[in-house]
CSV table of N, CA, C and O and ligand atoms in Angstrom, one decimal:
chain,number,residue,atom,x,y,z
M,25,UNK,N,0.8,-1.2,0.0
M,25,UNK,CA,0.0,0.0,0.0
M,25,UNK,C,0.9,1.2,0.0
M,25,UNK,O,2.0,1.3,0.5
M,26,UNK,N,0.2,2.3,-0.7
M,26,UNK,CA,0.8,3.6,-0.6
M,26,UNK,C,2.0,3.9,-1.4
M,26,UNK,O,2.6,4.9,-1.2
M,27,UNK,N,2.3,3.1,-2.4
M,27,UNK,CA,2.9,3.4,-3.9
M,27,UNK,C,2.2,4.2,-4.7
M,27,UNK,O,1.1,3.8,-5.2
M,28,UNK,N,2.8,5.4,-4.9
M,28,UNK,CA,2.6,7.0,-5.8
M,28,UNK,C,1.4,7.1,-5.0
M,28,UNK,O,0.5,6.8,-5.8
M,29,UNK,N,0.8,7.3,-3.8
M,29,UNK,CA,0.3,7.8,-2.9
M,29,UNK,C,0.7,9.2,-2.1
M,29,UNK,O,0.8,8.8,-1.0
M,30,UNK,N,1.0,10.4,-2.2
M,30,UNK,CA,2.0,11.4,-1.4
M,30,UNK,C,1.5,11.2,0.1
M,30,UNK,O,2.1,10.9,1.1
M,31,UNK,N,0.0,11.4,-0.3
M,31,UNK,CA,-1.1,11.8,1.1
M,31,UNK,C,-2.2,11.7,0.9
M,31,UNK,O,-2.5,11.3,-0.3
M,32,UNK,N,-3.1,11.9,1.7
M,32,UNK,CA,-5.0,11.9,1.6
M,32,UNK,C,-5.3,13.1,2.6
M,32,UNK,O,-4.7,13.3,3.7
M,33,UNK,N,-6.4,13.8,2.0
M,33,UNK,CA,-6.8,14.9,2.3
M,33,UNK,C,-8.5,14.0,3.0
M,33,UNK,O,-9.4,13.6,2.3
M,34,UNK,N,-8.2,14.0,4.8
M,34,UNK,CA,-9.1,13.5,5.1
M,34,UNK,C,-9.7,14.6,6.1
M,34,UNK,O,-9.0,14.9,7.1
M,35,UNK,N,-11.2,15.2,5.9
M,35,UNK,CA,-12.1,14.8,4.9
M,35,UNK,C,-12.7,15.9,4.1
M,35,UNK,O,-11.8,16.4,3.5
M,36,UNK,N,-13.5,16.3,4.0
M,36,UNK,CA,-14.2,17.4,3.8
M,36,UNK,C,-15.9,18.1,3.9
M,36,UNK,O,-16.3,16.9,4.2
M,37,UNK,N,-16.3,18.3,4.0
M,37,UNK,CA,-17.5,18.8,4.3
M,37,UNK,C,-18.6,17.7,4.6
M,37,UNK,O,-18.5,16.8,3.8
M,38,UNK,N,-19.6,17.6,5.3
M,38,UNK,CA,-20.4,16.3,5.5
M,38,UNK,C,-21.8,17.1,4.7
M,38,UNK,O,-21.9,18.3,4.5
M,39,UNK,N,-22.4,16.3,4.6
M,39,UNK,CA,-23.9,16.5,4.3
M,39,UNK,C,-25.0,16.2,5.4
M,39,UNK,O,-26.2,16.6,5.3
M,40,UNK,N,-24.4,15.4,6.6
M,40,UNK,CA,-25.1,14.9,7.6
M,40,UNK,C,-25.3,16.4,8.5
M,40,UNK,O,-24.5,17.3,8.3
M,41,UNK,N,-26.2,16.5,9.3
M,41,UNK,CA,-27.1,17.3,10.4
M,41,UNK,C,-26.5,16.8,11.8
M,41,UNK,O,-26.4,15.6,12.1
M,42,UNK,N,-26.0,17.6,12.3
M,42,UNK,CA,-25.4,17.0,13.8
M,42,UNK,C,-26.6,17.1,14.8
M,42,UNK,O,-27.1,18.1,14.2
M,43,UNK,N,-27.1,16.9,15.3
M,43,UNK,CA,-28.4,17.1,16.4
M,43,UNK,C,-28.2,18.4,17.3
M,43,UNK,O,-29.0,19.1,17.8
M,44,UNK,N,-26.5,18.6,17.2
M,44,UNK,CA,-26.4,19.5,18.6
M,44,UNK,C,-26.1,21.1,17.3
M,44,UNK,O,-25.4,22.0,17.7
M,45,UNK,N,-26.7,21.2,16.0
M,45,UNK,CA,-26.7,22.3,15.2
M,45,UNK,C,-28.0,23.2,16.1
M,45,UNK,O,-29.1,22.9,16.6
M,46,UNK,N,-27.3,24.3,16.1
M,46,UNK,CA,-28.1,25.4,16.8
M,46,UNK,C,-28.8,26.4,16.2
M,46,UNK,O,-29.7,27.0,16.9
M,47,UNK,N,-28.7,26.9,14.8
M,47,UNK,CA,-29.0,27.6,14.0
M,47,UNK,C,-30.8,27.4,13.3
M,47,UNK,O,-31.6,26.5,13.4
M,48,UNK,N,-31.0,28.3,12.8
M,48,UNK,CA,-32.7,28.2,13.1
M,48,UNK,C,-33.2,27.1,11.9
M,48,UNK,O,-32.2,27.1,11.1
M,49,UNK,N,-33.8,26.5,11.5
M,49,UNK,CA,-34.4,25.2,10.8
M,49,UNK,C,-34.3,25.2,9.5
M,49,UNK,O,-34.0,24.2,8.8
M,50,UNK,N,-34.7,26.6,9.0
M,50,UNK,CA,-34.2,26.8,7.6
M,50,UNK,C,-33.2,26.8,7.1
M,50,UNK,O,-32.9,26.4,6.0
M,51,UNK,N,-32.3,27.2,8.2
M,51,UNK,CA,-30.8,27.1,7.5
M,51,UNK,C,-30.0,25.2,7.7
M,51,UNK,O,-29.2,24.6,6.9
M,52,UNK,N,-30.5,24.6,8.9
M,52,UNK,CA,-29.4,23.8,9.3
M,52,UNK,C,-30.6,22.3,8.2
M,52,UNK,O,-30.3,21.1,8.1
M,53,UNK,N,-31.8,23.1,7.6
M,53,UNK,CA,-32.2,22.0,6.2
M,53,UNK,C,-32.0,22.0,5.1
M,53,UNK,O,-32.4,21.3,4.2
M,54,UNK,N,-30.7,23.4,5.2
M,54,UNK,CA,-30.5,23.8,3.8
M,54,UNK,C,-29.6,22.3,3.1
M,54,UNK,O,-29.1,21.5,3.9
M,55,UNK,N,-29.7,22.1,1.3
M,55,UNK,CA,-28.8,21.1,1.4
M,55,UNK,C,-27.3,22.0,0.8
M,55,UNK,O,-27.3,23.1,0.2
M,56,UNK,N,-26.1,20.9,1.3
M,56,UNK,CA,-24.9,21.0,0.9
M,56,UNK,C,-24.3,20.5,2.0
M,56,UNK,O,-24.7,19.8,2.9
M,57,UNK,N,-22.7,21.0,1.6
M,57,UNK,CA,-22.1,20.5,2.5
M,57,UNK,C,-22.2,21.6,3.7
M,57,UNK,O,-22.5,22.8,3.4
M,58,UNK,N,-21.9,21.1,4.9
M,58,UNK,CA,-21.9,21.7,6.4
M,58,UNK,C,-19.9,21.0,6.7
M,58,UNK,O,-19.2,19.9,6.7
M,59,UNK,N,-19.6,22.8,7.1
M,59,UNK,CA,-18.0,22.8,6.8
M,59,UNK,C,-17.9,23.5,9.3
M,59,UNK,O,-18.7,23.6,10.3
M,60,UNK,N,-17.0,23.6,9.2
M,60,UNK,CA,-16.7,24.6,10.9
M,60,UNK,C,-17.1,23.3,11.6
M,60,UNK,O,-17.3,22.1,11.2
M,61,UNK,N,-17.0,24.1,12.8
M,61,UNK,CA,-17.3,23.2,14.4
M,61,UNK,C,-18.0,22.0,14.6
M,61,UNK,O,-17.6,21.1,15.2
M,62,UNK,N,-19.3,22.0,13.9
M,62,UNK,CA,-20.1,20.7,14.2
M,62,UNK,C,-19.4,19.8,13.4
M,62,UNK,O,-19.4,18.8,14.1
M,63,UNK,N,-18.5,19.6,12.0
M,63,UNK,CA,-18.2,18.6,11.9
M,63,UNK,C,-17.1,18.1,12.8
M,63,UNK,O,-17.1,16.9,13.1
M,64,UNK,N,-16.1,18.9,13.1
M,64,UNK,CA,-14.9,18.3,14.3
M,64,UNK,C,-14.8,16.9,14.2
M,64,UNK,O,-13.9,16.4,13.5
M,65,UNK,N,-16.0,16.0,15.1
M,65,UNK,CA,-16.1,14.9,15.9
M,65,UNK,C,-16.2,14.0,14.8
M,65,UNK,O,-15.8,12.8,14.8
M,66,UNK,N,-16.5,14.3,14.3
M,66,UNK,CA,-16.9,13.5,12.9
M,66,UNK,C,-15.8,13.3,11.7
M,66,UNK,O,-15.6,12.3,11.1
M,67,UNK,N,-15.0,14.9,11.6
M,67,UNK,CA,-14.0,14.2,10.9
M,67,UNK,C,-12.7,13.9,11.4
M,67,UNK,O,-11.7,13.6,10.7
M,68,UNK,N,-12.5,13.9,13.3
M,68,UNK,CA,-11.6,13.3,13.9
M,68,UNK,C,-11.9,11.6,13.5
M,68,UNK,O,-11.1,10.8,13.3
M,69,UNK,N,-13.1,11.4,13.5
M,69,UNK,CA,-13.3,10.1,13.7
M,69,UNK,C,-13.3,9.2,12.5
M,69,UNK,O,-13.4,8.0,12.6
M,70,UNK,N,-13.3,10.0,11.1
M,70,UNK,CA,-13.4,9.3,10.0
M,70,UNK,C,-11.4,9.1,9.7
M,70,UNK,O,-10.7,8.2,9.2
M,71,UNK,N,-10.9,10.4,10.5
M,71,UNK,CA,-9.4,10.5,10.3
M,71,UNK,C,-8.8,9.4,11.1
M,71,UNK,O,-7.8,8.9,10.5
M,72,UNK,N,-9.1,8.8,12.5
M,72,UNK,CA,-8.7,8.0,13.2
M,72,UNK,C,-9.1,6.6,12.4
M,72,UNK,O,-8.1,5.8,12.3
M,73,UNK,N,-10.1,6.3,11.8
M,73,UNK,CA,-10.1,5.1,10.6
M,73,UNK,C,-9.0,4.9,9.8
M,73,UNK,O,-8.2,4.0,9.7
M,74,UNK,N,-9.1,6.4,8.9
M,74,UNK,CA,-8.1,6.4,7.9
M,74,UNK,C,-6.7,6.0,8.5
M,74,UNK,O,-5.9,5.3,7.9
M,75,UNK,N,-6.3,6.5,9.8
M,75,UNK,CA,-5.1,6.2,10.2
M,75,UNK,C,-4.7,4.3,10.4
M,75,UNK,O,-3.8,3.5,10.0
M,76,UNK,N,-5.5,4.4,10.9
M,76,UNK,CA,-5.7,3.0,11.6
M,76,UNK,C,-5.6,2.0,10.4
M,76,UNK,O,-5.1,0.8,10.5
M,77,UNK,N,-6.2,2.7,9.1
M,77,UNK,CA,-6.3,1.3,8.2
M,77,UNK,C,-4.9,1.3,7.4
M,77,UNK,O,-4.3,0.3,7.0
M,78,UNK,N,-4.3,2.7,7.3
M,78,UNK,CA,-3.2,3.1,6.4
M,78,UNK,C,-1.4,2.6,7.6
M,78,UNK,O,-0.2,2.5,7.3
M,79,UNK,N,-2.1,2.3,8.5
M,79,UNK,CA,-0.7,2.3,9.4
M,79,UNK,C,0.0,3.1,9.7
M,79,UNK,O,0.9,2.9,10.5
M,80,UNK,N,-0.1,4.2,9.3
M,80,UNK,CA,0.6,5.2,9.3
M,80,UNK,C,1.6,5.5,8.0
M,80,UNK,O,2.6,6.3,8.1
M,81,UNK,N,1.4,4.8,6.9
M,81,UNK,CA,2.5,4.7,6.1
M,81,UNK,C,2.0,5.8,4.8
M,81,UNK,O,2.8,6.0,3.9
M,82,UNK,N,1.0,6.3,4.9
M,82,UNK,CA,0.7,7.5,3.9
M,82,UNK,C,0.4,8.9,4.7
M,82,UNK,O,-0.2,8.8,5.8
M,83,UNK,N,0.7,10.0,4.3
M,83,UNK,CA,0.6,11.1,5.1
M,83,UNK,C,-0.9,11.6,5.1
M,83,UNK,O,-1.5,11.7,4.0
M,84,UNK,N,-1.2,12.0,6.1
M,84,UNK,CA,-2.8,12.2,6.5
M,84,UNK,C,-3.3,13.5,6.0
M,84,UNK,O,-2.2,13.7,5.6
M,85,UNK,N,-4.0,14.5,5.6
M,85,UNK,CA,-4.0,15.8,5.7
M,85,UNK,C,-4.9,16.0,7.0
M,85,UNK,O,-6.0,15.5,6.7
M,86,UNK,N,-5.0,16.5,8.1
M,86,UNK,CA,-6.6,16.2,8.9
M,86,UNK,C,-7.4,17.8,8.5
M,86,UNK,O,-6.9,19.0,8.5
M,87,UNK,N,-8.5,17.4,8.1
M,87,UNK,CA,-9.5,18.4,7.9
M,87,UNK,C,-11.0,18.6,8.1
M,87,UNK,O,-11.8,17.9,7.5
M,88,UNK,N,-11.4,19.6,9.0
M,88,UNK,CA,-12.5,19.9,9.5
M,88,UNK,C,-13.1,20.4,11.0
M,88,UNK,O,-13.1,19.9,12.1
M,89,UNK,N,-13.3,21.0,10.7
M,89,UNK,CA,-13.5,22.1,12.3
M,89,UNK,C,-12.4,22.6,13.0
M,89,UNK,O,-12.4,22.3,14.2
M,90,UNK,N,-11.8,23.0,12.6
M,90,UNK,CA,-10.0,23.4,13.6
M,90,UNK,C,-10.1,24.8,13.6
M,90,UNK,O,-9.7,25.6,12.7
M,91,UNK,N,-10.9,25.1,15.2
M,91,UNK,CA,-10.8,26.7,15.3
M,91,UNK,C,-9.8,27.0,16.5
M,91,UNK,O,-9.9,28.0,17.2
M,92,UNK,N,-8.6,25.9,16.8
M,92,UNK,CA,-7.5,26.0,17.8
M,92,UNK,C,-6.9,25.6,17.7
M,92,UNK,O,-7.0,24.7,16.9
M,93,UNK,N,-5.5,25.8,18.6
M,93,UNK,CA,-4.1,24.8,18.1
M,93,UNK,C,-4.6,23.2,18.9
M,93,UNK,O,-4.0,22.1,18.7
M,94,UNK,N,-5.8,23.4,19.8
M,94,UNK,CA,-5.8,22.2,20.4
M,94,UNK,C,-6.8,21.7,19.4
M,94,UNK,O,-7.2,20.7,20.1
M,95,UNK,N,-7.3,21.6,18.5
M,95,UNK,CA,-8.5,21.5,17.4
M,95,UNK,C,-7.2,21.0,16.4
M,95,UNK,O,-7.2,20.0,15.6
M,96,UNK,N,-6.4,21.5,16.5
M,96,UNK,CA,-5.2,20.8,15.3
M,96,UNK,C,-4.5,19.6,15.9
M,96,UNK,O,-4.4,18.5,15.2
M,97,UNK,N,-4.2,19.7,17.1
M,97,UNK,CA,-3.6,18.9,18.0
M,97,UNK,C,-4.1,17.2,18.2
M,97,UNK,O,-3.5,16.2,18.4
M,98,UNK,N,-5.4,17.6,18.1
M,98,UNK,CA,-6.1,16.4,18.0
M,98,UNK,C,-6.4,15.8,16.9
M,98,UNK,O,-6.9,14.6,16.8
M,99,UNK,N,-6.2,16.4,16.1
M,99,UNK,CA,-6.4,15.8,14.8
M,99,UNK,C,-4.9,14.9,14.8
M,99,UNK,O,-5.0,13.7,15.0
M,100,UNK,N,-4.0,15.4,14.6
M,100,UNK,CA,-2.4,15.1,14.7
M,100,UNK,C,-2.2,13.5,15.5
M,100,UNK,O,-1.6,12.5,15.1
M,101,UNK,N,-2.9,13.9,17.0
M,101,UNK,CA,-3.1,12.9,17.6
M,101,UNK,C,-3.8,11.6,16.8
M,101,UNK,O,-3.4,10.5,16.9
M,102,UNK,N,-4.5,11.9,16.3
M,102,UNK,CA,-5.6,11.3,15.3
M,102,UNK,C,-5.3,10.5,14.6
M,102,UNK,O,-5.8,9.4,14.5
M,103,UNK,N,-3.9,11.1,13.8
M,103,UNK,CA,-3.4,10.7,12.9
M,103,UNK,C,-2.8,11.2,11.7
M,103,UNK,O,-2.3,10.6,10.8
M,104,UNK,N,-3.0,13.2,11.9
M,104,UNK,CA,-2.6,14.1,10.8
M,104,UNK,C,-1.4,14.2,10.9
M,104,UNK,O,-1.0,14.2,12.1
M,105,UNK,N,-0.2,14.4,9.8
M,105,UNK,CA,1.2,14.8,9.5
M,105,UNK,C,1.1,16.3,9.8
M,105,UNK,O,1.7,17.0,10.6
M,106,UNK,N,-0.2,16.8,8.7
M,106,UNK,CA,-0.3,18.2,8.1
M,106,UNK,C,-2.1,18.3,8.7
M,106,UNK,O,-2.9,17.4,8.9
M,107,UNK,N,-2.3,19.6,8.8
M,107,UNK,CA,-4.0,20.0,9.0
M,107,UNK,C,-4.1,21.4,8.2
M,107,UNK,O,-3.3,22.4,8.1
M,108,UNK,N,-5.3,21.2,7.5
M,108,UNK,CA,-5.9,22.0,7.0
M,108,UNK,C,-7.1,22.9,7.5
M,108,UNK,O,-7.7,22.5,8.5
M,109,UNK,N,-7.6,24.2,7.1
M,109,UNK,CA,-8.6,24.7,7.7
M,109,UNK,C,-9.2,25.6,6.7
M,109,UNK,O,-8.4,26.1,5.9
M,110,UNK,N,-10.1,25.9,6.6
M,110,UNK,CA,-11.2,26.8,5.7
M,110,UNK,C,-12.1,28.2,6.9
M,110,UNK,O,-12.1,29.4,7.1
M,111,UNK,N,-12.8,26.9,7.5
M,111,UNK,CA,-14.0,27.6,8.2
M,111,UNK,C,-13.4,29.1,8.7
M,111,UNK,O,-13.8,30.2,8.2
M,112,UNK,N,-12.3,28.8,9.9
M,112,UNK,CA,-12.0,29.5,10.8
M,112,UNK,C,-11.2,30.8,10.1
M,112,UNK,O,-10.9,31.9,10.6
M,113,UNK,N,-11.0,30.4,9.3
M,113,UNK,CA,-9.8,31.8,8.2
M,113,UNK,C,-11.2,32.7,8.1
M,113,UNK,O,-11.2,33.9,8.5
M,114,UNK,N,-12.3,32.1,7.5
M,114,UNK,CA,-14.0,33.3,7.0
M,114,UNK,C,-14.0,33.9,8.4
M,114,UNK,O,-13.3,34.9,8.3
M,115,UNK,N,-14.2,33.8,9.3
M,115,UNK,CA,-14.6,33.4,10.7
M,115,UNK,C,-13.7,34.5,11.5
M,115,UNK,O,-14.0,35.6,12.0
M,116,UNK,N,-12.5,33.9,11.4
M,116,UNK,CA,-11.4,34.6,12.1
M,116,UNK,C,-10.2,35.3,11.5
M,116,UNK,O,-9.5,36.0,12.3
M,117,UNK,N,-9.9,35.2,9.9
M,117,UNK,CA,-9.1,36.0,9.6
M,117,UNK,C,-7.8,35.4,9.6
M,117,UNK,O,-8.0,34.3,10.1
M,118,UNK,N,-6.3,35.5,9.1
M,118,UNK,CA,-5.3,34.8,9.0
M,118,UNK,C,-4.2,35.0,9.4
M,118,UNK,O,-3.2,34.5,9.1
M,119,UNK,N,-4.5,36.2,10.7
M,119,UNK,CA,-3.7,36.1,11.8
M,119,UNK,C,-4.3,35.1,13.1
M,119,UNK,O,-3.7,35.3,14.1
M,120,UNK,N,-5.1,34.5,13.1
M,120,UNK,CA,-5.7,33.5,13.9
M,120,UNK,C,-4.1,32.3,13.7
M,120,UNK,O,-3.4,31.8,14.6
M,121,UNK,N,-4.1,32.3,12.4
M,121,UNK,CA,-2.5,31.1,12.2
M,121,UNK,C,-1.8,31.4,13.2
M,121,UNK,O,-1.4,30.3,13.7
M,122,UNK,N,-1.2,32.6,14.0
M,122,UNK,CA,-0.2,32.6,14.6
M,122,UNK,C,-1.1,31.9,16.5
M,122,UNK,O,-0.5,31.2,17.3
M,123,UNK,N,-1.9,32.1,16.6
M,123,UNK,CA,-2.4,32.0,17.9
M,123,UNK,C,-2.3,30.0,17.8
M,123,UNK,O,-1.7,29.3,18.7
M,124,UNK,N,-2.9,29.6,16.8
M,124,UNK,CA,-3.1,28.3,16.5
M,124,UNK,C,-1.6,27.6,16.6
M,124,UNK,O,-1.5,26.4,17.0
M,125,UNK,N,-0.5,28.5,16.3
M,125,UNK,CA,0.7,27.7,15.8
M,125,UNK,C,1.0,28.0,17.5
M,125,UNK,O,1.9,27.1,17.8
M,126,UNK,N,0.7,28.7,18.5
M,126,UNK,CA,1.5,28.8,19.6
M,126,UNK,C,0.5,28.0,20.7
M,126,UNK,O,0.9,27.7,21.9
M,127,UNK,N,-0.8,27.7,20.3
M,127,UNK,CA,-1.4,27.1,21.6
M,127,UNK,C,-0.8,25.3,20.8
M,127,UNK,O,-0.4,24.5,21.6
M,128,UNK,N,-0.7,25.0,19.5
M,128,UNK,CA,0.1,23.8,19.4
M,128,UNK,C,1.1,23.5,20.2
M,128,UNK,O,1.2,22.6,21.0
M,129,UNK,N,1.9,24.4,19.8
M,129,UNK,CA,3.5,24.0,20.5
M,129,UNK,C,3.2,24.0,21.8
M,129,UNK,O,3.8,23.2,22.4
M,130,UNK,N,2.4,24.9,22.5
M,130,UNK,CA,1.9,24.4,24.1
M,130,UNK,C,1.5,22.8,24.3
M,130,UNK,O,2.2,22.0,24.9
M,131,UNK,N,0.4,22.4,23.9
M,131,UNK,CA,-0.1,21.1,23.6
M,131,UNK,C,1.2,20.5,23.6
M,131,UNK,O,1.7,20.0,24.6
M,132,UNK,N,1.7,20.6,22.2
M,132,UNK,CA,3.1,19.2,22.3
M,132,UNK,C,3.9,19.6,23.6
M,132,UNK,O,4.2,18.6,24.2
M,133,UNK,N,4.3,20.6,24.2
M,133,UNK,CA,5.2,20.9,25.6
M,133,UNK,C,4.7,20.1,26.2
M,133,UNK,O,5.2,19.0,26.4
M,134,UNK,N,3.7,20.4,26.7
M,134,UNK,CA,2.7,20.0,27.6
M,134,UNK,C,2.7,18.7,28.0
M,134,UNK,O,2.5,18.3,29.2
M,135,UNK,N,2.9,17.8,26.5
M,135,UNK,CA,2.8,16.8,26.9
M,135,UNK,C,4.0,15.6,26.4
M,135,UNK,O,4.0,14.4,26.2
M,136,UNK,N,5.1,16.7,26.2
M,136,UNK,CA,6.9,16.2,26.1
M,136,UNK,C,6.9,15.6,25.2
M,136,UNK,O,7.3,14.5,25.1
M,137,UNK,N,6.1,16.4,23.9
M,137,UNK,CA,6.4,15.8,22.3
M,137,UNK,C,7.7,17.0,22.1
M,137,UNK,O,7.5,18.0,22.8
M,138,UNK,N,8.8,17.2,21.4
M,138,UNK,CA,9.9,17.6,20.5
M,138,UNK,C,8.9,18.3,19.4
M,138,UNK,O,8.8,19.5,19.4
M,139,UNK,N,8.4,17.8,18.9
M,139,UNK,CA,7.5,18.0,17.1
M,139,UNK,C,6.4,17.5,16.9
M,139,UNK,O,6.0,16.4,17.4
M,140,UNK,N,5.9,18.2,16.1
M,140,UNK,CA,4.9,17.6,15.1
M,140,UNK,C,4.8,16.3,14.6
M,140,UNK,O,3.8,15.8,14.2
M,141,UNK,N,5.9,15.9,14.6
M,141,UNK,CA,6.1,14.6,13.7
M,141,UNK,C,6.1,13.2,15.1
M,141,UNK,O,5.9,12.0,14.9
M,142,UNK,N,6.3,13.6,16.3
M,142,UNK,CA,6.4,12.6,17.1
M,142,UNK,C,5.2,12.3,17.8
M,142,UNK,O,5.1,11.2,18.4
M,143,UNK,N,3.7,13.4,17.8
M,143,UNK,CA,2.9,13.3,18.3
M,143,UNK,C,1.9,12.8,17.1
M,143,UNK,O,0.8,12.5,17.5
M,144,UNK,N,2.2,12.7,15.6
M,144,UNK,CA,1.5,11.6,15.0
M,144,UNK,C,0.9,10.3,15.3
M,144,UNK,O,1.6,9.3,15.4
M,145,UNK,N,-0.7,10.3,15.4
M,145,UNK,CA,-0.9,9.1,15.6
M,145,UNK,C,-0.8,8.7,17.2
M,145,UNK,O,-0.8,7.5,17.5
M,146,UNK,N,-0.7,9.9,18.2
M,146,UNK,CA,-0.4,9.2,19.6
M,146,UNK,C,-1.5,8.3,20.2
M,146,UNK,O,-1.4,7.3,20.8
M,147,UNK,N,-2.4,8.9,19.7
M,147,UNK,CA,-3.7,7.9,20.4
M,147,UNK,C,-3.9,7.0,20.2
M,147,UNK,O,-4.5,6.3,20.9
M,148,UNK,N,-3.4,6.4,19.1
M,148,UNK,CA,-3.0,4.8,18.7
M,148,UNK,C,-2.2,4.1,19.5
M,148,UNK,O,-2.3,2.9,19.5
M,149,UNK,N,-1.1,5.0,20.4
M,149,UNK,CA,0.0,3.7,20.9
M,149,UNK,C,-0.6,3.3,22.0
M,149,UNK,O,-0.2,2.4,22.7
D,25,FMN,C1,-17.2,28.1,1.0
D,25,FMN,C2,-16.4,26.9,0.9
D,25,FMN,C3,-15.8,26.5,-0.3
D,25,FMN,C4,-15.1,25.3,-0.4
D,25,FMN,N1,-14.6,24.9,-1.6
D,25,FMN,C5,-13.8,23.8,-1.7
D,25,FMN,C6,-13.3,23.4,-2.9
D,25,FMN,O1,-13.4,24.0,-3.9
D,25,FMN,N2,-12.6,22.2,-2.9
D,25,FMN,C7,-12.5,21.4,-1.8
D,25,FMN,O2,-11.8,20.3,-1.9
D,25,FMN,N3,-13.0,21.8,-0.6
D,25,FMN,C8,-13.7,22.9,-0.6
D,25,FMN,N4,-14.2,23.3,0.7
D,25,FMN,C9,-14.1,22.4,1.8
D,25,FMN,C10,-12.9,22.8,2.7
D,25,FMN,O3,-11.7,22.7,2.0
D,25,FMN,C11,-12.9,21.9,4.0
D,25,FMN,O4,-12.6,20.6,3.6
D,25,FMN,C12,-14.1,22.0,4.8
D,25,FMN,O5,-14.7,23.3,4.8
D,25,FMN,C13,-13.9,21.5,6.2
D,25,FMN,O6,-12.9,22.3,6.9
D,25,FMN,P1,-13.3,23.5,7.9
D,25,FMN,O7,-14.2,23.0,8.9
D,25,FMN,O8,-12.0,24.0,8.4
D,25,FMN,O9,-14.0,24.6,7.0
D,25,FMN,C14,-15.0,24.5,0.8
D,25,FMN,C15,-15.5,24.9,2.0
D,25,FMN,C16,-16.2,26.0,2.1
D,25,FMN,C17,-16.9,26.4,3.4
């Protein structure tokens, strides 16, 4: 597995309704995709699959809901090399990157990772 593979961009927008959507009825029946916070749980958990089935031997992209360095962190944990974000840039703008890149490196301190690269996949060991 994972010949001329680089990576997988996992995932992207769901179509599903989370129950805990708060927004008034017309909007959360609209169809398409539903991108930000409610998907989180959902695409941590489609990413912890992908990890799980790939072994870790193809690089993950993690994406969906990451409005913090600890929202990236978990993904990482998850199983992400690299994370992506959309929502939170509309939302918050693209100096938000620098706040995200320093509550990360807290997270890894915190819990005596070196890097990005050693806290891949921790919830797996
Ligand atoms: C307005 C909008 C446009 C998007 N356009 C694309 C696109 O052209 N191609 C793509 O692969 N994903 C697209 N996405 C999906 C995002 O790349 C991302 O996978 C998704 O929004 C989940 O991440 P987020 O919760 O950080 O927004 C779009 C999302 C939004 C909200």
């Amino acid at each position: 597995m994972g010949e001329g593979i680089d990576g997988i961009v996992v995932s992207n927008t769901t179509v599903r309704r989370p129950q805990a959507l708060r927004s008034p009825t017309a909007l959360v029946q609209e169809e398409g995709g539903l991108s930000g916070a409610p998907l989180r749980d959902l695409s941590n958990h489609v990413l912890s699959r992908f990890y799980r089935y790939t072994k870790g031997r193809i690089p993950l992209i993690g994406v969906g809901g990451i409005f913090s360095g600890a929202d990236a962190y978990a993904k990482i944990r998850a199983g992400a090399s690299l994370v992506q974000l959309y929502t939170a840039l509309a939302y918050e703008g693209p100096f938000a990157i620098r706040r995200f890149e320093l509550e990360l490196a807290h997270c890894l301190e915190r819990d005596g990772y070196r890097n990005v690269a050693e806290a891949v996949g921790a919830d797996h060991r």
